[in-house]
């Protein structure tokens, strides 16, 4: 502080001119803005609640064990005794396989990009850019690719495995991006500590970085799979539309899934079909909510420990 | 103990070191142990010859020549950004992990060029360990933190419990943690974590320990414990410590290297080694004016 600076215009310097603190004013702008924000939140939330309530009310009569004990039907006369069992098992098969395909590939790609790739190389940057872009490609495009390449050219046909491969491709960018973020959240200091003790890159990755990144990765994986779970568009092209009255029993089985089954039921004019569709929607929503809750739970439980 | 001026750290004293607090400006170490090579150990462990270090196109360090003697504590001091950490990392090839970093010149370890093609950086880091500025224990148990190094380097260990105990004792941490070895290392205090990091480094039996401002995140009591520990360890290990704390350099080191950043003809800043001598000489009778200015606090 220089000694020649002007004395600060402090209120303390002249207590008689110190303005009082009790000047609380209302600020309409503040209030309005806050109200607007709350309103937006309310709209979003109200829509969600209305959706669920609508489905529950409409499907109430059909929310019983018939839903998962019985097979679907196309005949209006038998719909009262029908369920969506084959769609549930089909969904489990397809999502299970999707997880088995996309998680190892996605996590391995993320490890390569985060831990091994030299970001100063143009091809690694190109790769990265393309992954970002792929995440934005509409899912129907993946369906077209699956139809042309996997179902026809490779000849896997309209089967569980085709669906799983296409859904894997669809959510792979999401898995990669989420896994990379989880890896990036592991502090550099942990890697340095490991290297400084004479560990190799592989040992450092496998024993320190990956375990620390698992919670973040599982959160990303669950969210990616729940996206695959609700996906209907690509599967419409891949033969999931027909009424399937049996459960898949191999990779090459025909199949249907819940979103597709719902789509089929909704198309029918009779009220009985609509009720069954609503019940199936509730089931799908419950599964999605359960998955997302699991993701949140994992995230909270394994909060950053450093 | 061979040196009467060195006080054996009292590992059972968990509250505070009994060593008196340093005077505010302890430029002359009253109990100076630092007469060059005090124990007749003048073997060179590390030698830098015309070392230049680059980050991409930027030359961070220019023309460093120095030798580091066996079982000595060598301090690197200087204003921040003058390349101390950069030089330190070049001694165990930690710079390899920074994309674009490059070392030119020769760094030899017992005469072997550390940057020769056939040298395995993993092996280098096993022999030349490192302790970092911020304590960085693994998010694992105390025990696993120490066992990690021996495990990954494939050391043949007949009794891991014993090795862990020895490392903890050596780092003056045993008495504080012996009952909670299976608990998370992250529950320890900052000072304890840093001693754990030292114990972890010792566990792989390196010859040299590099420390980059190991006390800068610690309180004075924890700092003095680490300093005691450094004296103690210098009987068996060669230590190179970067510190921005001149009193610390004066207290603990045998030799001191003073670095500063110089601006060259093109207007670029490079870190340079200005003076390197016994700590006593640097702090009582430096040959260079800049060294004197720095240690008396007139610049930096
Ligand atoms: N990873 C890095 N990438 C690019 N420049 C770096 C990096 N690390 C350090 N530098 C630069 O090198 C110079 C020396 O840094 P450093 O060795 O950290 O100094 P000190 O440890 O003495 O404070 C500084 O100018 C710094 O900006
Ligand atoms: Mg530094």
XYZ file of C-alpha atoms and ligand atoms in Angstrom:
634
model
C 0.000 0.000 0.000
C 1.398 3.322 -0.939
C 1.113 6.058 1.648
C -0.081 8.640 -0.826
C -3.228 6.841 -1.900
C -6.449 8.687 -1.325
C -8.241 7.654 1.822
C -10.919 5.087 1.025
C -14.420 6.501 0.866
C -15.287 4.466 3.863
C -18.568 4.932 5.577
C -16.745 4.246 8.786
C -14.761 7.396 8.312
C -17.816 9.507 8.774
C -20.385 7.686 10.870
C -22.958 10.389 10.495
C -23.242 9.689 6.781
C -23.267 5.931 7.073
C -26.408 4.729 5.289
C -28.627 2.473 7.277
C -28.667 -1.252 6.485
C -32.409 -1.507 6.805
C -33.247 -0.764 3.220
C -34.645 -4.107 2.290
C -36.379 -3.690 -1.029
C -38.439 -6.045 -3.072
C -36.804 -6.865 -6.398
C -39.552 -7.916 -8.826
C -37.066 -9.100 -11.454
C -35.508 -11.597 -9.049
C -38.857 -12.962 -8.004
C -40.117 -13.265 -11.552
C -37.030 -15.055 -12.743
C -37.201 -17.551 -9.932
C -40.886 -18.158 -10.637
C -40.163 -18.725 -14.323
C -37.511 -21.302 -13.464
C -39.829 -23.090 -11.082
C -42.572 -23.081 -13.687
C -40.320 -24.759 -16.278
C -39.324 -27.413 -13.807
C -42.947 -27.946 -12.904
C -43.970 -28.365 -16.562
C -41.307 -31.017 -17.136
C -42.208 -32.837 -13.974
C -45.955 -32.577 -14.582
C -45.596 -34.153 -17.995
C -43.712 -37.092 -16.557
C -46.250 -37.602 -13.783
C -49.168 -37.273 -16.190
C -47.593 -39.823 -18.502
C -47.105 -42.356 -15.755
C -50.537 -41.709 -14.252
C -52.174 -42.057 -17.646
C -50.451 -45.370 -18.315
C -51.207 -46.726 -14.857
C -54.884 -45.773 -14.994
C -55.366 -47.069 -18.493
C -53.525 -50.316 -17.875
C -54.745 -50.875 -14.335
C -56.953 -53.862 -15.225
C -54.092 -55.622 -16.922
C -51.402 -55.019 -14.289
C -51.398 -58.570 -13.011
C -49.314 -61.743 -13.483
C -50.964 -62.422 -16.836
C -48.708 -59.700 -18.195
C -45.573 -61.831 -17.865
C -47.155 -65.287 -17.736
C -48.984 -65.190 -21.054
C -47.868 -64.827 -24.645
C -49.096 -62.056 -26.942
C -51.875 -62.604 -29.411
C -53.093 -60.931 -32.547
C -56.728 -61.955 -32.107
C -59.101 -59.615 -30.329
C -61.095 -62.522 -28.947
C -58.103 -63.867 -27.036
C -56.505 -60.643 -25.922
C -58.079 -60.807 -22.444
C -55.972 -63.863 -21.723
C -52.832 -62.592 -23.443
C -49.669 -61.056 -21.997
C -46.285 -59.930 -23.261
C -44.041 -62.710 -22.005
C -42.144 -63.223 -25.243
C -41.414 -59.496 -25.373
C -40.006 -59.542 -21.852
C -37.737 -62.515 -22.514
C -36.825 -61.047 -25.893
C -35.856 -57.791 -24.222
C -33.749 -59.623 -21.654
C -31.965 -61.585 -24.368
C -31.302 -58.582 -26.542
C -30.185 -56.288 -23.706
C -28.048 -58.993 -22.087
C -26.297 -59.630 -25.369
C -25.957 -55.930 -26.056
C -24.237 -55.502 -22.698
C -21.949 -58.433 -23.431
C -20.949 -56.916 -26.759
C -20.818 -53.191 -26.157
C -19.369 -52.990 -22.646
C -16.063 -54.794 -23.255
C -15.561 -53.065 -26.592
C -16.607 -49.664 -25.279
C -14.484 -49.844 -22.145
C -11.481 -51.133 -24.048
C -11.810 -48.305 -26.561
C -12.066 -45.784 -23.746
C -8.942 -47.196 -22.104
C -7.063 -46.973 -25.364
C -8.122 -43.390 -25.987
C -7.524 -42.209 -22.415
C -4.488 -44.184 -21.315
C -2.610 -45.193 -24.432
C -3.396 -42.926 -27.359
C -1.139 -39.965 -27.973
C -3.571 -37.083 -28.330
C -1.107 -35.099 -30.369
C -1.491 -37.583 -33.263
C -4.004 -36.592 -35.896
C -5.505 -40.082 -36.283
C -6.332 -40.286 -32.593
C -7.994 -36.906 -32.711
C -9.938 -37.927 -35.811
C -11.088 -41.059 -34.018
C -12.234 -39.002 -31.086
C -14.165 -36.567 -33.249
C -15.928 -39.420 -35.024
C -16.998 -41.025 -31.810
C -18.583 -37.759 -30.753
C -20.352 -37.584 -34.101
C -21.539 -41.169 -33.969
C -23.272 -40.436 -30.685
C -25.506 -38.017 -32.577
C -26.514 -40.304 -35.451
C -30.285 -41.080 -35.407
C -30.993 -44.613 -34.321
C -32.978 -45.438 -37.467
C -29.752 -45.068 -39.437
C -28.223 -47.814 -37.330
C -31.292 -49.888 -38.150
C -30.733 -49.390 -41.865
C -27.079 -50.369 -41.478
C -28.103 -53.449 -39.504
C -30.671 -54.458 -42.083
C -28.337 -54.069 -45.032
C -25.055 -55.257 -43.571
C -25.706 -57.561 -40.661
C -29.074 -59.107 -41.505
C -28.579 -59.410 -45.272
C -24.899 -59.304 -46.294
C -23.507 -61.132 -43.287
C -26.716 -63.121 -43.278
C -27.543 -63.216 -39.595
C -31.158 -62.494 -40.489
C -33.843 -61.103 -38.212
C -32.457 -62.582 -35.046
C -31.560 -61.749 -31.482
C -27.885 -61.431 -32.353
C -28.551 -58.978 -35.177
C -30.603 -56.823 -32.853
C -27.917 -56.961 -30.161
C -25.156 -56.014 -32.583
C -27.135 -53.059 -33.918
C -28.066 -51.824 -30.454
C -24.423 -52.251 -29.397
C -23.277 -50.057 -32.256
C -25.962 -47.572 -31.337
C -24.928 -47.147 -27.706
C -21.196 -47.767 -28.129
C -20.349 -44.057 -28.444
C -22.249 -43.356 -25.242
C -20.410 -46.138 -23.429
C -17.058 -44.914 -24.722
C -17.695 -41.303 -23.804
C -18.989 -42.155 -20.327
C -16.094 -44.536 -19.675
C -13.562 -41.975 -20.793
C -15.062 -39.459 -18.449
C -14.820 -41.961 -15.610
C -11.176 -42.652 -16.471
C -10.404 -38.967 -16.712
C -11.861 -38.409 -13.253
C -9.141 -40.631 -11.774
C -6.489 -38.161 -10.628
C -3.182 -38.044 -12.464
C -1.432 -38.306 -9.140
C -2.608 -41.914 -8.772
C -1.055 -42.851 -12.086
C 2.142 -40.990 -11.254
C 2.396 -42.767 -7.913
C 2.050 -46.102 -9.635
C 4.584 -45.364 -12.357
C 7.043 -43.986 -9.815
C 7.023 -47.363 -8.082
C 8.072 -49.126 -11.258
C 4.647 -50.271 -12.433
C 4.026 -50.704 -16.150
C 1.280 -48.927 -18.020
C -0.818 -52.056 -18.053
C -0.366 -52.627 -14.319
C -1.190 -49.011 -13.601
C -4.309 -49.146 -15.738
C -5.518 -52.508 -14.551
C -4.758 -52.216 -10.851
C -5.229 -48.537 -10.099
C -7.071 -46.637 -12.778
C -9.769 -49.151 -13.710
C -10.879 -50.013 -10.168
C -11.118 -46.317 -9.390
C -13.149 -45.730 -12.544
C -15.581 -48.629 -12.129
C -18.343 -46.679 -10.373
C -18.370 -43.982 -13.037
C -18.209 -46.579 -15.769
C -21.101 -48.607 -14.408
C -23.240 -45.510 -14.160
C -22.520 -44.750 -17.815
C -23.068 -48.357 -18.829
C -26.439 -48.549 -17.122
C -27.623 -45.322 -18.710
C -26.453 -46.532 -22.122
C -28.247 -49.851 -21.702
C -31.424 -48.188 -20.575
C -31.328 -46.197 -23.770
C -30.969 -49.433 -25.750
C -33.807 -50.905 -23.746
C -36.282 -48.258 -24.807
C -35.140 -48.185 -28.411
C -37.726 -49.278 -31.010
C -36.865 -47.554 -34.268
C -33.927 -49.677 -35.476
C -35.613 -52.898 -34.395
C -38.696 -52.133 -36.460
C -36.449 -52.582 -39.477
C -34.899 -55.697 -38.016
C -37.849 -58.011 -37.894
C -39.040 -57.483 -34.364
C -42.497 -56.414 -35.535
C -44.240 -59.727 -35.939
C -46.213 -61.339 -33.150
C -43.877 -63.813 -31.596
C -45.519 -66.388 -29.380
C -42.403 -68.107 -28.077
C -39.392 -67.126 -26.036
C -36.016 -66.865 -27.744
C -33.745 -69.795 -26.975
C -30.622 -69.046 -28.978
C -28.701 -66.246 -30.630
C -30.433 -67.057 -33.892
C -34.002 -67.053 -32.556
C -36.634 -64.684 -33.799
C -37.621 -62.219 -31.123
C -39.665 -59.248 -30.136
C -39.020 -56.631 -27.470
C -41.180 -54.550 -25.156
C -41.081 -51.263 -27.081
C -41.929 -53.103 -30.290
C -44.684 -55.079 -28.621
C -46.162 -51.882 -27.252
C -46.067 -50.376 -30.723
C -47.874 -53.395 -32.132
C -50.568 -53.356 -29.490
C -51.222 -49.644 -29.797
C -51.863 -50.046 -33.522
C -54.881 -52.270 -32.874
C -58.251 -50.493 -32.677
C -59.837 -52.480 -29.837
C -59.746 -51.127 -26.297
C -58.462 -54.454 -24.904
C -55.256 -54.087 -26.883
C -54.844 -50.524 -25.655
C -55.169 -51.662 -22.059
C -52.548 -54.324 -22.486
C -50.278 -51.793 -24.167
C -50.660 -49.415 -21.237
C -49.789 -52.186 -18.806
C -46.689 -53.025 -20.857
C -45.712 -49.352 -20.843
C -45.905 -49.321 -17.057
C -43.689 -52.392 -16.962
C -41.129 -50.790 -19.273
C -41.126 -47.587 -17.227
C -40.600 -49.536 -14.019
C -37.615 -51.317 -15.511
C -36.142 -48.031 -16.766
C -36.681 -46.301 -13.441
C -35.090 -49.216 -11.622
C -32.032 -49.086 -13.887
C -31.649 -45.336 -13.530
C -32.039 -45.539 -9.769
C -29.322 -48.169 -9.714
C -27.074 -45.811 -11.645
C -27.726 -42.981 -9.187
C -27.203 -45.290 -6.245
C -23.859 -46.468 -7.541
C -22.801 -42.918 -8.216
C -23.670 -41.759 -4.723
C -22.250 -44.764 -2.985
C -18.864 -44.513 -4.610
C -18.516 -40.764 -4.524
C -14.996 -39.503 -5.143
C -12.757 -40.688 -2.410
C -9.868 -38.326 -2.902
C 25.131 -42.875 14.444
C 28.199 -41.665 12.712
C 27.352 -38.018 12.786
C 27.047 -36.470 16.236
C 25.065 -33.535 14.966
C 22.277 -35.627 13.651
C 19.482 -36.308 15.985
C 17.835 -39.665 15.744
C 14.169 -39.118 15.020
C 12.109 -40.273 17.907
C 9.508 -42.421 16.260
C 7.484 -42.843 19.417
C 6.999 -39.152 19.776
C 3.759 -38.698 17.932
C 2.946 -35.207 19.027
C 5.858 -33.146 17.976
C 9.479 -33.296 17.202
C 11.679 -32.166 20.045
C 13.903 -30.381 17.603
C 13.612 -26.651 18.242
C 11.780 -24.651 15.682
C 14.127 -22.984 13.239
C 14.871 -19.320 13.705
C 12.895 -17.145 11.301
C 15.788 -16.729 8.925
C 18.053 -19.651 9.519
C 20.331 -19.042 6.639
C 23.309 -20.319 8.523
C 22.594 -23.707 9.853
C 23.957 -23.715 13.399
C 24.481 -27.435 13.471
C 25.821 -27.705 10.046
C 26.361 -31.213 8.923
C 27.000 -30.175 5.452
C 30.686 -30.274 4.855
C 30.506 -31.615 1.358
C 30.713 -35.351 1.544
C 30.406 -35.852 5.253
C 30.787 -39.554 5.550
C 33.510 -40.182 3.081
C 30.801 -41.136 0.585
C 31.732 -39.231 -2.469
C 30.755 -41.779 -5.020
C 28.650 -40.273 -7.779
C 25.243 -41.793 -8.204
C 23.742 -39.472 -10.769
C 25.441 -37.146 -13.162
C 23.910 -34.575 -15.476
C 25.961 -33.335 -18.388
C 24.697 -30.437 -20.472
C 21.106 -31.428 -19.863
C 18.463 -29.556 -21.847
C 14.809 -30.333 -21.320
C 12.006 -29.393 -23.668
C 8.228 -29.385 -23.530
C 7.373 -29.454 -27.211
C 9.190 -26.479 -28.701
C 9.643 -24.759 -25.380
C 12.993 -25.264 -23.717
C 12.301 -25.334 -19.991
C 15.815 -26.115 -18.799
C 19.109 -25.257 -20.410
C 22.608 -26.612 -19.952
C 22.552 -28.196 -16.522
C 25.687 -29.906 -15.232
C 25.744 -31.463 -11.804
C 26.582 -34.607 -9.931
C 24.687 -36.174 -7.086
C 26.662 -38.000 -4.456
C 25.810 -41.215 -2.741
C 23.939 -41.037 0.564
C 23.716 -37.312 0.394
C 20.741 -35.060 0.472
C 20.881 -32.730 -2.482
C 18.477 -29.800 -2.465
C 17.276 -28.022 -5.592
C 16.118 -24.508 -4.792
C 15.064 -21.506 -6.816
C 12.047 -19.388 -7.694
C 8.980 -21.150 -8.975
C 8.973 -22.021 -12.662
C 12.746 -22.259 -12.921
C 12.673 -25.934 -13.813
C 13.425 -27.689 -10.528
C 10.660 -30.236 -10.924
C 11.545 -30.682 -14.560
C 15.153 -31.528 -13.694
C 14.022 -33.805 -10.884
C 11.686 -35.746 -13.165
C 14.463 -36.196 -15.688
C 16.338 -38.244 -13.094
C 13.888 -41.134 -13.129
C 12.290 -40.623 -16.502
C 8.980 -39.413 -15.149
C 9.145 -36.838 -17.930
C 8.426 -39.693 -20.328
C 4.844 -39.564 -19.125
C 4.360 -35.991 -20.275
C 3.467 -35.868 -23.975
C 5.982 -33.762 -25.860
C 8.593 -33.729 -23.097
C 12.142 -34.454 -24.288
C 15.507 -34.636 -22.569
C 18.710 -33.856 -24.449
C 22.192 -34.246 -23.053
C 23.360 -36.994 -20.777
C 21.940 -38.185 -17.495
C 23.943 -41.071 -16.129
C 23.248 -43.356 -13.208
C 26.418 -45.051 -12.032
C 27.827 -44.256 -15.432
C 24.902 -45.749 -17.350
C 23.040 -43.418 -19.681
C 19.462 -43.281 -18.410
C 18.201 -42.292 -21.834
C 19.982 -44.954 -23.855
C 17.716 -46.889 -26.189
C 18.013 -50.163 -24.362
C 17.219 -48.695 -20.936
C 13.848 -49.686 -19.534
C 12.208 -46.699 -17.818
C 10.273 -49.089 -15.593
C 13.545 -50.443 -14.235
C 14.883 -46.905 -13.783
C 11.912 -45.955 -11.624
C 12.325 -49.034 -9.506
C 15.834 -47.907 -8.576
C 15.018 -44.217 -8.419
C 11.745 -43.673 -6.601
C 9.762 -40.502 -6.245
C 7.668 -38.746 -3.638
C 5.334 -36.013 -4.827
C 4.252 -32.611 -3.655
C 0.749 -33.597 -2.718
C 0.514 -36.852 -0.783
C -0.976 -39.347 -3.221
C -1.772 -42.622 -1.499
C -3.760 -45.134 -3.499
C -7.406 -45.352 -2.446
C -6.642 -48.662 -0.778
C -5.591 -49.917 2.618
C -2.316 -48.813 4.195
C -1.049 -52.349 3.782
C -1.935 -52.536 0.098
C -0.342 -49.171 -0.544
C 2.980 -50.570 0.576
C 2.574 -54.030 -0.898
C 1.690 -52.596 -4.316
C 5.241 -51.761 -5.375
C 6.768 -55.128 -4.454
C 3.839 -56.871 -6.139
C 3.951 -55.048 -9.448
C 7.701 -55.147 -9.731
C 7.682 -58.883 -9.149
C 9.954 -58.724 -6.107
C 10.224 -62.128 -4.510
C 8.935 -61.467 -1.045
C 8.868 -64.362 1.413
C 6.926 -62.451 4.025
C 4.923 -59.463 2.869
C 3.685 -58.615 6.380
C 7.245 -58.266 7.506
C 8.171 -56.113 4.534
C 5.207 -53.841 5.174
C 6.142 -53.515 8.828
C 9.750 -52.741 7.990
C 8.788 -50.066 5.478
C 6.360 -48.489 7.946
C 8.965 -48.516 10.708
C 11.556 -47.045 8.411
C 9.168 -44.208 7.553
C 8.469 -43.592 11.258
C 4.828 -44.425 10.765
C 4.555 -47.842 12.346
C 3.525 -46.772 15.821
C 0.767 -44.603 14.478
C -0.775 -47.113 12.099
C 0.144 -50.599 13.274
C -3.409 -51.318 14.394
C -5.058 -50.016 11.262
C -2.973 -51.401 8.459
C -6.070 -52.776 6.751
C -7.861 -49.453 6.881
C -7.992 -46.958 4.081
C -4.899 -44.869 3.637
C -7.120 -41.927 2.829
C -8.209 -41.716 6.465
C -4.680 -40.698 7.510
C -3.661 -37.100 8.067
C -1.713 -35.292 5.358
C 1.605 -35.775 7.140
C 0.915 -39.446 7.741
C -0.090 -39.878 4.116
C 3.180 -38.348 3.004
C 5.154 -40.673 5.277
C 3.112 -43.533 3.873
C 4.160 -42.436 0.400
C 7.765 -42.508 1.566
C 7.250 -45.940 3.106
C 5.709 -47.119 -0.154
C 8.737 -45.872 -2.049
C 11.148 -47.547 0.364
C 9.293 -50.842 0.026
C 10.708 -51.462 -3.434
C 14.250 -50.809 -2.114
C 15.288 -48.013 -4.432
C 18.746 -46.531 -4.234
C 17.673 -42.955 -4.841
C 14.564 -41.145 -3.603
C 13.453 -38.014 -5.418
C 11.168 -35.688 -3.502
C 9.325 -32.831 -5.147
C 8.394 -30.312 -2.449
C 7.312 -33.132 -0.152
C 6.358 -30.799 2.679
C 4.656 -27.974 0.872
C 1.194 -29.339 1.637
C 1.996 -30.064 5.292
C 1.884 -28.194 8.572
C 5.119 -27.390 10.448
C 4.957 -30.390 12.773
C 4.407 -32.840 9.948
C 7.148 -31.062 8.024
C 9.664 -31.445 10.793
C 8.842 -35.138 11.043
C 9.520 -35.601 7.362
C 12.765 -33.665 7.697
C 13.862 -35.914 10.566
C 12.964 -38.860 8.438
C 15.088 -37.557 5.582
C 18.176 -37.338 7.828
C 17.532 -40.833 8.951
C 17.020 -42.178 5.435
C 20.098 -40.501 4.035
C 22.192 -43.126 5.792
C 20.923 -45.683 3.324
C 19.481 -43.722 0.471
C 20.537 -40.951 -1.832
C 17.969 -38.186 -1.669
C 17.269 -35.339 -4.041
C 14.726 -32.857 -2.774
C 13.110 -29.922 -4.498
C 12.040 -27.280 -2.049
C 10.912 -23.704 -2.239
C 11.662 -23.369 1.440
C 15.230 -22.156 1.893
C 15.306 -22.918 5.591
C 14.397 -26.450 4.752
C 17.225 -26.724 2.266
C 19.584 -25.254 4.831
C 18.372 -27.627 7.522
C 18.350 -30.901 5.682
C 20.669 -30.891 2.729
C 24.336 -31.532 2.257
C 24.547 -29.875 -1.102
C 22.351 -27.244 -2.651
C 21.769 -26.353 -6.271
C 20.357 -22.940 -6.993
C 18.309 -22.603 -10.183
C 16.726 -19.582 -11.697
C 15.001 -18.625 -14.919
C 16.987 -16.589 -17.385
C 15.754 -14.726 -20.424
C 17.812 -15.424 -23.547
C 18.478 -13.291 -26.624
C 15.162 -14.329 -28.195
C 13.292 -13.298 -25.101
C 12.542 -16.888 -24.034
C 12.770 -17.974 -20.427
C 14.861 -21.001 -19.585
C 15.665 -22.562 -16.262
C 19.393 -22.580 -15.516
C 21.614 -23.919 -12.793
C 23.367 -20.888 -11.308
C 25.365 -22.346 -8.496
C 25.907 -25.753 -6.976
C 27.959 -26.299 -3.882
C 27.843 -27.511 -0.319
C 24.826 -26.172 1.475
C 27.090 -24.411 3.917
C 28.861 -22.551 1.147
C 25.652 -21.631 -0.666
C 24.076 -20.206 2.449
C 27.098 -18.503 4.013
C 29.323 -17.509 1.180
C 27.734 -17.954 -2.235
C 29.962 -17.309 -5.214
C 27.206 -15.825 -7.340
C 25.489 -12.560 -6.660
C 22.126 -13.941 -7.763
C 22.390 -16.783 -5.307
C 23.039 -14.363 -2.514
C 20.158 -12.167 -3.557
C 17.850 -15.125 -3.619
C 18.811 -16.604 -0.270
C 18.671 -13.259 1.447
C 15.196 -12.785 0.027
C 15.975 -9.863 -2.208
C 14.719 -11.603 -5.274
C 12.520 -14.538 -6.100
N 3.921 -30.558 -18.420
C 4.414 -29.388 -18.862
N 4.133 -28.969 -20.116
C 4.624 -27.794 -20.580
N 5.399 -26.964 -19.864
C 5.720 -27.325 -18.613
C 5.240 -28.548 -18.044
N 5.709 -28.644 -16.784
C 6.442 -27.530 -16.574
N 6.447 -26.743 -17.670
C 7.150 -25.459 -17.808
O 8.522 -25.650 -17.538
C 9.011 -24.622 -16.722
C 9.605 -25.221 -15.466
O 8.586 -25.790 -14.714
P 8.844 -26.619 -13.376
O 9.914 -27.610 -13.629
O 7.547 -27.138 -12.909
O 9.378 -25.478 -12.394
P 9.533 -25.492 -10.825
O 9.356 -26.880 -10.338
O 10.902 -24.958 -10.589
O 8.512 -24.556 -10.283
C 7.863 -23.682 -16.451
O 7.962 -22.601 -17.335
C 6.644 -24.487 -16.764
O 5.629 -23.668 -17.295
Mg 7.841 -27.696 -9.048
